[in-house]
Coordinates of C-alpha atoms and ligand atoms in Angstrom, one line a residue:
M1 CA 26.4 -13.7 -18.1
A2 CA 23.8 -11.7 -16.3
C3 CA 23.0 -12.7 -12.8
E4 CA 20.0 -14.9 -12.0
W5 CA 20.0 -15.3 -8.2
Y6 CA 17.2 -12.8 -7.6
K7 CA 14.7 -15.1 -9.3
G8 CA 14.2 -17.5 -6.4
M9 CA 14.3 -14.8 -3.8
S10 CA 11.9 -12.5 -2.1
F11 CA 12.5 -9.0 -0.7
Y12 CA 11.4 -6.7 2.1
Q13 CA 11.2 -3.0 1.4
I14 CA 12.2 -0.5 4.1
W15 CA 11.1 3.1 4.0
I16 CA 13.4 4.0 6.9
R17 CA 11.8 7.1 8.4
S18 CA 8.9 5.1 9.6
F19 CA 10.4 1.6 10.1
K20 CA 11.9 1.7 13.6
D21 CA 13.5 4.5 15.7
G22 CA 16.6 3.1 17.3
N23 CA 17.8 6.3 19.1
D24 CA 14.6 7.7 20.3
D25 CA 14.3 11.0 18.5
G26 CA 11.0 10.0 16.8
I27 CA 12.6 9.2 13.4
G28 CA 13.3 5.7 12.1
D29 CA 16.9 5.0 11.4
L30 CA 19.6 2.4 10.7
Y31 CA 20.0 1.6 14.4
G32 CA 16.4 0.5 14.4
V33 CA 17.0 -1.5 11.2
Y34 CA 20.0 -3.2 12.8
D35 CA 17.8 -4.3 15.7
K36 CA 15.1 -5.6 13.4
L37 CA 17.2 -7.6 11.0
D38 CA 16.4 -10.9 12.7
Y39 CA 12.7 -10.1 12.5
I40 CA 13.0 -9.4 8.8
K41 CA 14.9 -12.6 8.3
S42 CA 12.2 -14.4 10.3
L43 CA 9.7 -13.5 7.6
G44 CA 11.5 -15.8 5.2
V45 CA 12.7 -13.1 2.8
D46 CA 16.1 -13.1 1.3
G47 CA 16.9 -9.4 0.8
I48 CA 16.1 -5.8 1.7
W49 CA 15.4 -2.9 -0.7
F50 CA 16.1 0.4 1.0
S51 CA 14.1 3.4 -0.2
P52 CA 16.6 6.3 -0.2
I53 CA 18.6 6.7 3.0
Y54 CA 20.9 9.4 1.7
P55 CA 21.1 13.1 2.8
S56 CA 18.0 14.8 1.5
P57 CA 16.0 17.9 2.3
N58 CA 13.0 15.6 2.2
A59 CA 10.9 17.5 -0.2
D60 CA 10.0 14.0 -1.5
F61 CA 11.3 12.1 1.5
G62 CA 14.6 10.9 0.2
Y63 CA 13.8 10.9 -3.5
D64 CA 15.4 14.3 -3.6
I65 CA 19.0 13.5 -2.9
S66 CA 21.6 16.1 -1.9
D67 CA 24.6 13.7 -1.5
Y68 CA 24.7 10.3 -3.2
K69 CA 27.6 9.0 -1.3
N70 CA 26.5 9.4 2.3
I71 CA 23.8 8.6 4.8
H72 CA 21.3 11.1 6.0
P73 CA 22.5 12.1 9.5
E74 CA 19.0 11.4 10.9
Y75 CA 19.3 7.8 9.9
G76 CA 22.9 7.2 11.0
D77 CA 26.2 7.3 9.1
L78 CA 28.3 5.2 6.8
D79 CA 29.7 3.2 9.6
Q80 CA 26.3 2.3 10.8
F81 CA 25.2 1.4 7.3
K82 CA 28.2 -0.9 7.0
K83 CA 27.2 -2.6 10.2
V84 CA 23.7 -3.2 8.9
L85 CA 25.1 -4.4 5.6
D86 CA 27.5 -6.8 7.2
K87 CA 24.9 -8.2 9.6
A88 CA 22.4 -8.6 6.8
H89 CA 24.9 -10.5 4.7
A90 CA 25.9 -12.6 7.7
I91 CA 22.3 -13.8 8.2
G92 CA 21.8 -14.3 4.5
L93 CA 20.0 -11.2 3.4
K94 CA 21.0 -9.3 0.2
V95 CA 20.8 -5.5 0.3
I96 CA 19.8 -3.3 -2.6
M97 CA 19.8 0.5 -2.7
D98 CA 17.5 3.0 -4.4
L99 CA 19.3 4.8 -7.2
V100 CA 17.5 8.0 -7.9
I101 CA 19.2 9.6 -11.0
N102 CA 16.4 11.1 -13.0
H103 CA 16.7 14.1 -10.7
T104 CA 18.6 15.4 -7.6
S105 CA 17.6 17.8 -4.9
D106 CA 17.9 21.5 -5.8
E107 CA 20.1 21.5 -2.7
H108 CA 22.6 19.2 -4.3
P109 CA 26.0 20.9 -4.8
W110 CA 25.7 20.2 -8.5
F111 CA 22.5 22.2 -8.8
I112 CA 23.7 25.0 -6.5
E113 CA 26.6 25.5 -8.9
S114 CA 24.6 24.8 -12.1
K115 CA 22.1 27.5 -11.4
K116 CA 24.8 30.2 -10.9
S117 CA 25.7 30.7 -14.5
K118 CA 25.7 29.3 -18.1
D119 CA 29.4 28.6 -18.0
N120 CA 30.5 26.7 -15.0
P121 CA 31.6 23.1 -14.7
Y122 CA 28.1 22.0 -13.7
S123 CA 26.0 24.3 -16.0
D124 CA 25.1 21.4 -18.3
Y125 CA 24.3 18.9 -15.5
Y126 CA 20.6 19.8 -15.6
I127 CA 18.1 20.6 -18.3
W128 CA 18.1 24.4 -18.8
R129 CA 16.1 26.2 -21.4
D130 CA 15.2 29.8 -22.3
G131 CA 11.6 30.8 -22.1
K132 CA 9.7 31.2 -25.4
K133 CA 8.5 34.8 -25.8
G134 CA 7.8 35.2 -22.1
K135 CA 6.3 31.7 -21.9
L136 CA 7.6 28.4 -20.5
P137 CA 9.9 26.4 -22.7
N138 CA 7.1 23.8 -23.3
N139 CA 3.7 22.8 -22.0
W140 CA 4.7 19.9 -19.9
D141 CA 3.1 19.4 -16.5
S142 CA 5.1 18.0 -13.6
M143 CA 3.9 14.9 -11.7
F144 CA 3.8 16.6 -8.4
E145 CA 3.7 20.4 -8.5
G146 CA 2.2 22.4 -11.4
K147 CA 4.2 23.0 -14.6
A148 CA 7.4 21.2 -15.2
W149 CA 9.5 24.4 -15.4
E150 CA 10.9 26.7 -12.8
Y151 CA 12.6 30.0 -13.5
M152 CA 16.0 30.9 -12.1
P153 CA 16.8 34.6 -12.3
E154 CA 20.5 33.9 -11.9
R155 CA 20.6 32.3 -15.4
D156 CA 17.5 33.9 -16.7
Q157 CA 16.5 30.4 -17.7
Y158 CA 14.1 27.6 -16.7
Y159 CA 15.1 24.2 -15.4
L160 CA 13.0 21.1 -16.0
H161 CA 11.5 19.1 -13.1
L162 CA 9.3 16.2 -14.0
F163 CA 8.5 15.8 -10.3
A164 CA 8.5 18.4 -7.5
K165 CA 10.1 21.9 -7.9
K166 CA 12.8 20.8 -5.6
Q167 CA 13.7 17.8 -7.9
P168 CA 15.5 19.2 -10.9
D169 CA 16.0 16.7 -13.7
L170 CA 19.5 15.7 -14.5
N171 CA 20.7 16.1 -18.1
M172 CA 21.6 12.5 -18.9
D173 CA 22.8 13.4 -22.4
N174 CA 25.8 14.9 -20.7
P175 CA 28.5 12.2 -20.5
K176 CA 29.8 13.8 -17.3
V177 CA 26.5 13.1 -15.6
R178 CA 26.6 9.5 -16.7
D179 CA 30.1 9.2 -15.3
E180 CA 28.8 10.6 -12.0
V181 CA 26.1 7.9 -12.0
K182 CA 28.7 5.1 -12.6
S183 CA 30.8 6.5 -9.8
I184 CA 27.8 6.4 -7.4
M185 CA 27.1 2.8 -8.4
R186 CA 30.7 1.8 -7.8
F187 CA 30.8 3.6 -4.5
W188 CA 28.0 1.4 -3.1
L189 CA 28.9 -1.8 -5.0
D190 CA 32.5 -1.5 -3.6
M191 CA 31.0 -1.3 -0.2
G192 CA 29.2 -4.6 -0.8
V193 CA 25.6 -3.8 -1.8
D194 CA 24.0 -6.3 -4.1
G195 CA 22.1 -4.2 -6.6
F196 CA 19.9 -1.2 -7.2
R197 CA 16.3 -0.3 -7.7
E198 CA 16.5 2.4 -10.4
D199 CA 13.9 5.1 -9.7
V200 CA 11.7 6.2 -12.6
I201 CA 14.5 4.9 -14.8
T202 CA 12.4 4.8 -18.0
F203 CA 12.2 8.6 -17.9
I204 CA 15.9 9.6 -17.9
S205 CA 16.3 10.2 -21.7
K206 CA 14.3 13.1 -23.0
A207 CA 13.4 13.6 -26.7
D208 CA 15.4 16.1 -28.6
G209 CA 13.8 19.5 -28.8
L210 CA 11.5 18.6 -25.8
P211 CA 8.3 18.9 -28.0
N212 CA 5.0 20.0 -26.5
G213 CA 2.7 17.3 -25.2
L214 CA -1.1 17.1 -25.8
P215 CA -2.6 20.0 -23.8
F216 CA -5.8 18.2 -22.7
I217 CA -4.1 15.2 -21.0
P218 CA -4.7 15.8 -17.3
V219 CA -1.6 13.9 -15.9
A220 CA 1.9 13.9 -17.3
N221 CA 1.2 15.3 -20.7
G222 CA 4.8 15.2 -21.8
M223 CA 5.3 11.5 -21.2
P224 CA 5.5 10.5 -24.8
Y225 CA 8.7 12.5 -25.0
Y226 CA 10.5 11.2 -22.0
K227 CA 9.1 7.7 -21.3
D228 CA 11.4 5.1 -23.0
G229 CA 13.2 8.1 -24.6
P230 CA 15.6 7.9 -27.6
R231 CA 18.8 7.1 -25.8
I232 CA 17.5 5.2 -22.9
H233 CA 18.8 1.8 -23.9
E234 CA 22.3 3.2 -24.6
Y235 CA 22.5 4.9 -21.2
L236 CA 21.2 1.9 -19.3
G237 CA 23.6 -0.3 -21.2
E238 CA 26.5 1.8 -19.9
F239 CA 25.2 1.5 -16.3
R240 CA 24.8 -2.2 -16.9
E241 CA 28.4 -2.6 -17.7
V242 CA 29.3 -1.3 -14.3
C243 CA 26.9 -3.7 -12.7
N244 CA 28.4 -6.6 -14.6
E245 CA 31.8 -6.0 -13.0
Y246 CA 30.0 -7.1 -9.8
D247 CA 27.6 -9.9 -9.1
C248 CA 24.7 -7.4 -8.8
F249 CA 21.2 -7.1 -10.1
L250 CA 19.2 -4.2 -11.4
L251 CA 15.5 -3.6 -10.9
G252 CA 13.9 -0.7 -12.7
E253 CA 10.8 1.2 -11.9
G254 CA 8.7 1.7 -15.0
P255 CA 5.7 3.9 -14.4
M256 CA 3.0 3.3 -16.9
T257 CA 5.1 0.8 -18.7
T258 CA 3.6 -1.9 -20.9
T259 CA 4.7 -5.5 -21.3
R260 CA 6.0 -4.7 -24.8
S261 CA 8.3 -1.8 -23.8
A262 CA 9.3 -3.6 -20.6
L263 CA 10.5 -6.6 -22.5
R264 CA 12.9 -4.4 -24.4
Y265 CA 14.7 -3.7 -21.2
M266 CA 14.5 -7.2 -19.7
E267 CA 14.8 -9.7 -22.4
G268 CA 17.9 -11.7 -23.2
E269 CA 21.5 -12.0 -22.1
N270 CA 22.2 -8.3 -22.9
R271 CA 19.3 -7.0 -20.9
T272 CA 19.8 -3.6 -19.3
L273 CA 17.4 -4.4 -16.4
D274 CA 16.8 -7.8 -14.8
I275 CA 13.3 -7.0 -13.5
M276 CA 10.9 -4.1 -13.4
F277 CA 8.1 -2.7 -11.4
N278 CA 5.0 -2.1 -13.5
F279 CA 1.9 -0.3 -12.3
D280 CA -0.9 -2.1 -14.2
H281 CA -2.2 -4.1 -11.3
M282 CA -2.2 -1.0 -9.0
M283 CA -5.0 0.6 -11.1
A284 CA -7.8 -1.8 -10.2
D285 CA -9.6 0.8 -8.1
C286 CA -8.7 4.1 -9.9
F287 CA -8.3 5.7 -13.2
L288 CA -4.8 7.1 -14.3
T289 CA -3.9 8.0 -10.7
E290 CA -5.0 6.7 -7.4
Y291 CA -6.5 10.2 -6.8
I292 CA -9.3 9.4 -9.3
H293 CA -10.9 6.7 -7.2
R294 CA -13.2 4.0 -8.6
P295 CA -14.8 1.0 -7.0
F296 CA -12.4 -2.0 -6.8
N297 CA -12.7 -4.2 -9.9
L298 CA -11.3 -7.7 -9.5
V299 CA -11.7 -8.5 -13.2
K300 CA -9.4 -5.5 -14.0
L301 CA -6.9 -6.7 -11.4
K302 CA -6.8 -10.3 -12.8
K303 CA -6.4 -9.1 -16.3
A304 CA -3.4 -7.1 -15.4
Y305 CA -1.8 -10.0 -13.4
S306 CA -2.5 -12.5 -16.2
K307 CA -1.2 -10.3 -18.9
W308 CA 2.2 -9.9 -17.2
Q309 CA 2.4 -13.5 -16.2
K310 CA 1.7 -14.7 -19.8
E311 CA 3.6 -12.2 -21.8
L312 CA 6.8 -12.4 -19.7
N313 CA 6.7 -16.2 -19.4
G314 CA 10.0 -17.7 -20.7
R315 CA 11.2 -14.3 -21.9
A316 CA 11.7 -12.2 -18.7
W317 CA 11.0 -12.3 -15.0
N318 CA 8.2 -10.6 -13.1
T319 CA 8.3 -8.6 -9.9
L320 CA 5.3 -9.3 -7.6
Y321 CA 4.1 -6.6 -5.3
I322 CA 0.9 -5.1 -4.0
E323 CA 2.2 -2.4 -1.7
N324 CA 5.1 0.1 -1.6
H325 CA 5.8 3.6 -0.3
D326 CA 3.9 5.1 -3.3
H327 CA 0.5 3.4 -2.8
P328 CA -2.1 3.4 -0.1
R329 CA -2.4 0.2 1.9
V330 CA -3.8 -2.7 0.0
I331 CA -6.3 -4.0 2.6
S332 CA -8.0 -0.6 2.5
R333 CA -8.1 -0.9 -1.3
Y334 CA -8.5 -4.4 -2.6
G335 CA -9.3 -6.1 0.7
N336 CA -11.7 -5.1 3.4
E337 CA -10.9 -3.5 6.8
K338 CA -14.0 -5.3 8.3
F339 CA -12.4 -8.6 7.3
H340 CA -9.0 -7.5 8.2
R341 CA -7.3 -10.8 8.9
E342 CA -9.2 -12.7 6.2
S343 CA -8.6 -10.3 3.4
G344 CA -5.0 -9.5 4.4
T345 CA -4.1 -13.2 4.3
M346 CA -6.0 -13.8 1.1
L347 CA -4.2 -10.9 -0.6
A348 CA -0.9 -12.4 0.3
A349 CA -1.7 -15.7 -1.5
S350 CA -3.2 -13.8 -4.4
F351 CA 0.2 -12.4 -5.5
I352 CA 3.0 -14.4 -3.8
F353 CA 2.3 -17.6 -5.7
Q354 CA 2.5 -16.1 -9.2
Q355 CA 5.8 -16.4 -11.1
G356 CA 8.3 -13.7 -10.1
T357 CA 10.2 -12.2 -7.3
P358 CA 7.9 -11.0 -4.4
F359 CA 8.4 -7.7 -2.7
I360 CA 6.8 -7.1 0.7
Y361 CA 6.5 -3.5 2.0
Q362 CA 7.1 -2.8 5.7
G363 CA 3.8 -3.2 7.6
Q364 CA 2.1 -5.1 4.8
E365 CA 3.0 -8.3 6.6
I366 CA 0.8 -7.3 9.5
G367 CA -1.9 -5.7 7.4
M368 CA -1.5 -2.1 8.2
T369 CA -4.3 0.1 6.8
N370 CA -4.8 3.6 5.5
I371 CA -4.8 6.5 7.9
R372 CA -7.6 9.0 8.1
L373 CA -6.4 12.5 8.9
D374 CA -9.0 15.3 9.4
S375 CA -7.1 18.1 7.7
I376 CA -5.0 18.4 4.6
D377 CA -2.4 20.3 6.8
K378 CA -1.7 17.1 8.6
Y379 CA -0.5 15.4 5.4
V380 CA 3.1 15.7 4.4
D381 CA 3.4 14.1 1.0
V382 CA 3.9 16.7 -1.7
S383 CA 1.7 14.9 -4.3
S384 CA -1.2 14.6 -1.9
K385 CA -1.1 18.3 -1.1
T386 CA -1.0 19.2 -4.8
N387 CA -3.9 16.9 -5.7
Y388 CA -6.0 18.3 -2.9
H389 CA -5.4 21.9 -4.0
R390 CA -5.5 21.3 -7.7
F391 CA -8.6 19.2 -8.4
H392 CA -12.2 19.2 -7.1
T393 CA -11.7 22.4 -5.2
R394 CA -15.4 23.1 -5.4
E395 CA -16.2 19.9 -3.5
A396 CA -16.9 19.9 0.2
I397 CA -13.8 19.5 2.4
E398 CA -15.0 16.1 3.6
K399 CA -15.3 14.8 0.1
R400 CA -11.9 16.0 -0.8
L401 CA -10.4 14.5 2.3
E402 CA -12.1 11.3 1.4
R403 CA -10.2 11.4 -1.9
I404 CA -7.0 11.9 -0.1
Y405 CA -7.8 9.1 2.3
H406 CA -8.1 6.8 -0.8
S407 CA -5.0 8.0 -2.5
S408 CA -2.4 9.4 -0.3
R409 CA 1.0 8.0 -0.2
D410 CA 1.1 9.0 3.5
S411 CA -1.1 6.0 4.3
A412 CA 1.9 3.8 3.5
R413 CA 4.2 6.0 5.5
T414 CA 2.9 5.9 9.0
P415 CA 5.2 4.4 11.7
V416 CA 5.3 0.6 11.7
Q417 CA 3.2 -0.8 14.5
W418 CA 5.5 -3.0 16.6
D419 CA 3.4 -3.5 19.7
D420 CA 0.5 -2.0 21.7
S421 CA 2.7 0.3 23.9
W422 CA 2.8 4.0 23.5
H423 CA 3.6 5.1 19.9
A424 CA 3.1 1.5 18.8
G425 CA 6.6 0.6 20.0
F426 CA 8.0 2.6 17.1
S427 CA 9.7 5.2 19.3
A428 CA 9.9 6.2 22.9
V429 CA 9.1 9.8 21.9
E430 CA 6.4 11.4 19.7
P431 CA 7.1 10.1 16.2
W432 CA 7.7 12.4 13.2
F433 CA 4.3 11.3 11.7
Y434 CA 1.0 10.1 13.0
V435 CA 0.6 6.5 14.2
N436 CA -2.6 4.8 12.9
D437 CA -5.1 4.6 15.8
N438 CA -5.6 0.9 15.2
Y439 CA -2.2 0.0 16.5
P440 CA -3.5 -1.7 19.7
E441 CA -5.1 -4.4 17.5
I442 CA -2.8 -4.4 14.5
N443 CA 0.8 -4.8 15.5
V444 CA 3.7 -7.3 15.2
K445 CA 3.5 -8.4 18.8
V446 CA -0.1 -9.6 18.8
E447 CA 0.3 -11.2 15.5
E448 CA 3.4 -13.1 16.5
D449 CA 1.3 -15.0 19.0
D450 CA -1.6 -15.8 16.7
P451 CA -1.0 -18.8 14.4
L452 CA -3.7 -17.5 12.0
S453 CA -2.4 -13.9 11.9
I454 CA -1.5 -12.1 8.7
L455 CA 2.1 -12.1 9.8
N456 CA 2.3 -15.8 10.2
F457 CA 0.4 -16.3 7.0
Y458 CA 3.0 -14.3 5.1
R459 CA 5.7 -16.5 6.7
K460 CA 3.9 -19.6 5.5
C461 CA 3.5 -18.3 2.0
L462 CA 7.1 -17.3 1.6
E463 CA 8.3 -20.5 3.0
Y464 CA 6.0 -22.6 0.8
R465 CA 7.1 -20.6 -2.3
K466 CA 10.8 -21.1 -1.5
N467 CA 10.4 -24.8 -1.3
S468 CA 8.2 -25.4 -4.3
D469 CA 9.7 -25.6 -7.7
V470 CA 6.1 -25.4 -9.1
I471 CA 5.6 -22.0 -7.6
L472 CA 9.2 -20.8 -8.4
W473 CA 9.4 -21.9 -12.0
G474 CA 6.0 -23.2 -13.1
N475 CA 3.7 -21.9 -15.8
Y476 CA 0.7 -19.8 -14.9
R477 CA -2.9 -20.3 -15.9
E478 CA -6.0 -18.4 -14.8
F479 CA -9.6 -19.8 -14.4
F480 CA -13.0 -18.1 -14.2
R481 CA -11.6 -14.9 -15.7
K482 CA -14.9 -13.1 -15.8
D483 CA -15.8 -13.9 -12.2
P484 CA -16.0 -10.6 -10.3
L485 CA -15.3 -12.2 -6.9
L486 CA -13.1 -15.2 -7.4
Y487 CA -9.5 -15.3 -8.5
E488 CA -8.1 -18.8 -9.2
Y489 CA -4.8 -19.6 -10.8
E490 CA -2.8 -22.7 -11.4
R491 CA 0.9 -23.1 -11.6
S492 CA 2.3 -26.2 -13.3
Y493 CA 5.8 -27.6 -13.6
K494 CA 7.1 -30.9 -14.8
G495 CA 3.8 -32.7 -14.4
K496 CA 3.1 -31.2 -10.9
K497 CA 0.3 -28.6 -10.3
V498 CA -0.7 -26.2 -7.7
L499 CA -4.1 -24.4 -7.6
V500 CA -4.5 -21.1 -5.7
I501 CA -8.0 -20.1 -4.8
C502 CA -8.8 -16.6 -3.6
S503 CA -12.2 -15.3 -2.6
F504 CA -12.6 -11.5 -2.9
S505 CA -16.1 -11.7 -1.4
E506 CA -17.3 -10.6 2.1
H507 CA -20.0 -13.3 1.9
R508 CA -19.8 -17.1 1.7
M509 CA -19.8 -18.4 -1.8
P510 CA -19.8 -21.7 -3.6
L511 CA -16.3 -23.2 -4.2
L512 CA -15.8 -23.4 -8.0
I513 CA -13.3 -25.8 -9.3
P514 CA -12.0 -25.9 -12.9
K515 CA -13.9 -28.7 -14.8
E516 CA -10.8 -30.7 -15.5
Y517 CA -10.2 -31.2 -11.7
K518 CA -13.8 -32.4 -11.1
D519 CA -13.4 -33.2 -7.4
L520 CA -10.4 -31.7 -5.9
H521 CA -8.0 -34.6 -5.6
G522 CA -5.2 -33.0 -3.8
K523 CA -3.5 -32.0 -0.7
L524 CA -4.5 -28.7 0.9
V525 CA -1.3 -27.1 1.7
L526 CA -2.4 -23.7 2.9
C527 CA -5.7 -22.1 4.0
N528 CA -6.3 -18.9 5.9
Y529 CA -9.1 -20.4 8.1
A530 CA -8.7 -23.1 10.8
S531 CA -11.2 -25.3 9.1
H532 CA -12.6 -25.5 5.6
D533 CA -15.8 -26.6 3.9
K534 CA -15.9 -28.9 0.9
K535 CA -18.3 -26.9 -1.1
V536 CA -18.2 -23.3 0.3
L537 CA -15.7 -20.6 0.6
K538 CA -15.9 -18.3 3.6
P539 CA -15.4 -14.6 3.3
Y540 CA -12.0 -13.8 1.8
E541 CA -11.0 -17.4 2.1
T542 CA -7.9 -18.6 0.3
R543 CA -6.6 -22.1 -0.3
V544 CA -3.7 -23.6 -2.0
Y545 CA -3.9 -27.2 -3.2
E546 CA -1.2 -29.4 -4.6
L547 CA -3.0 -31.5 -7.2
K548 CA -2.5 -35.1 -8.0
Ligands
GLC1 C1 9.4 7.1 -7.8 C2 9.4 6.9 -6.3 C3 8.6 7.9 -5.7 C4 9.1 9.3 -6.0 C5 9.3 9.5 -7.5 C6 10.2 10.6 -7.8 O1 8.1 6.9 -8.3 O2 9.0 5.6 -6.0 O3 8.4 7.8 -4.3 O4 8.3 10.3 -5.5 O5 9.9 8.3 -8.1 O6 11.5 10.3 -7.4
CA2 CA1 16.0 7.9 15.3

């Protein structure tokens, strides 16, 4: 029987390098995490997802792993990890790890061996191909850095990298590689971790022959040949078997996935993934990628939410998130920095009360915002740099930087703002990356003391959700679908109903109530303002009613 415990829970995501520096070298680490476990627990979450904390050259900040069974020395060691794990468990927090197995670092010993020759024990661990008449093996683009192929003179061959050059794709068709994956899973499960978030997992099985993609598609043209590839369910089934030996759960990242293909992973007793991250709702202010920015469109956002709520209902379980380490900060996107507190709290209620397991990303709970850097050289994310140098190169520098401001993953990766002291209390020394200038106003300490703060609102939302069977298990229904400024949804369970009202407007607006409720006969259980008006919503006001 597949595990179910993750359904009632909520999780906090740690991107360790910027979370909290515990030994004052400017880099976040497991000592800092250990010190902040009680804080994490105080939010009302039930578990932690660690973005990669393994040894890595950091070409993609941990998503390029050079040793799967160890901890990056900058973050601590296995003993320190064990301490964090034990304390987390002692205070009732589950811990899940990132499992990045589509690719390794090019500095992983497997790759260092593999690239040496065509006949060594690791030569088939990666996807090597000959060039075609002096050209690349096919026309695929990588996500992060130019074409998806890199030449290695030692083998006189090219290796495939769907992401950065320093992230060669593993050859999952090789049973030895799959055995390595299982051994990695067992290593962490034996230590006591509770599950994995499987990185870009829908990409690990590539179509035979690696056919050319459509040449005119600007992003990821090879995707039809590696997304949900031919042997994906077989391979994930094998990994699932390992997982079933433990009481663990599997969360898969599915870039560009649809409800239809996601259900094939998540439905039924023999599911290979328990839940998945989809990206549909992260596209409400852009086209294809966040780099192609568009004005925020609430109707588009609501459509994505409602689609997943409806189509998974009774068949599979949703994940709920609006931030992680791959997306700019949500207040700067779907909210409004001028109404920082109001929009930050409203955004919390807009997603946490849907059906599914919420994930809160570090700093989201205090409403951290995008950072503005004045030169591309100050950015460190490989995809931001590529985008800057690849597209729109004729535009003025200011315009291009504005695009990066809207899209860079670095905005989610600035040090967490703990207080208003030097370096925002993140570290006693100069941090590895820029602290957002707004840290004197936006930080954990000031928000702890303010009952209306974003921080305290997140706590209230998570607590209310945990204690409400309507929110946990109820059906979902959306009202006023076409309204460009108002998001209203109802949850219902065993005759009980909860109505969530979210204004996305910076102006006051009339409070619309679904006809069937006429006058709101119900108890107001949550509101992000100290007082509320019968007929009017204030800017970015949110309310939650239990209806009679
Ligand atoms: C996932 C990760 C992202 C990483 C990419 C390649 O999308 O979330 O951070 O860059 O995979 O591993
Ligand atoms: Ca440190």
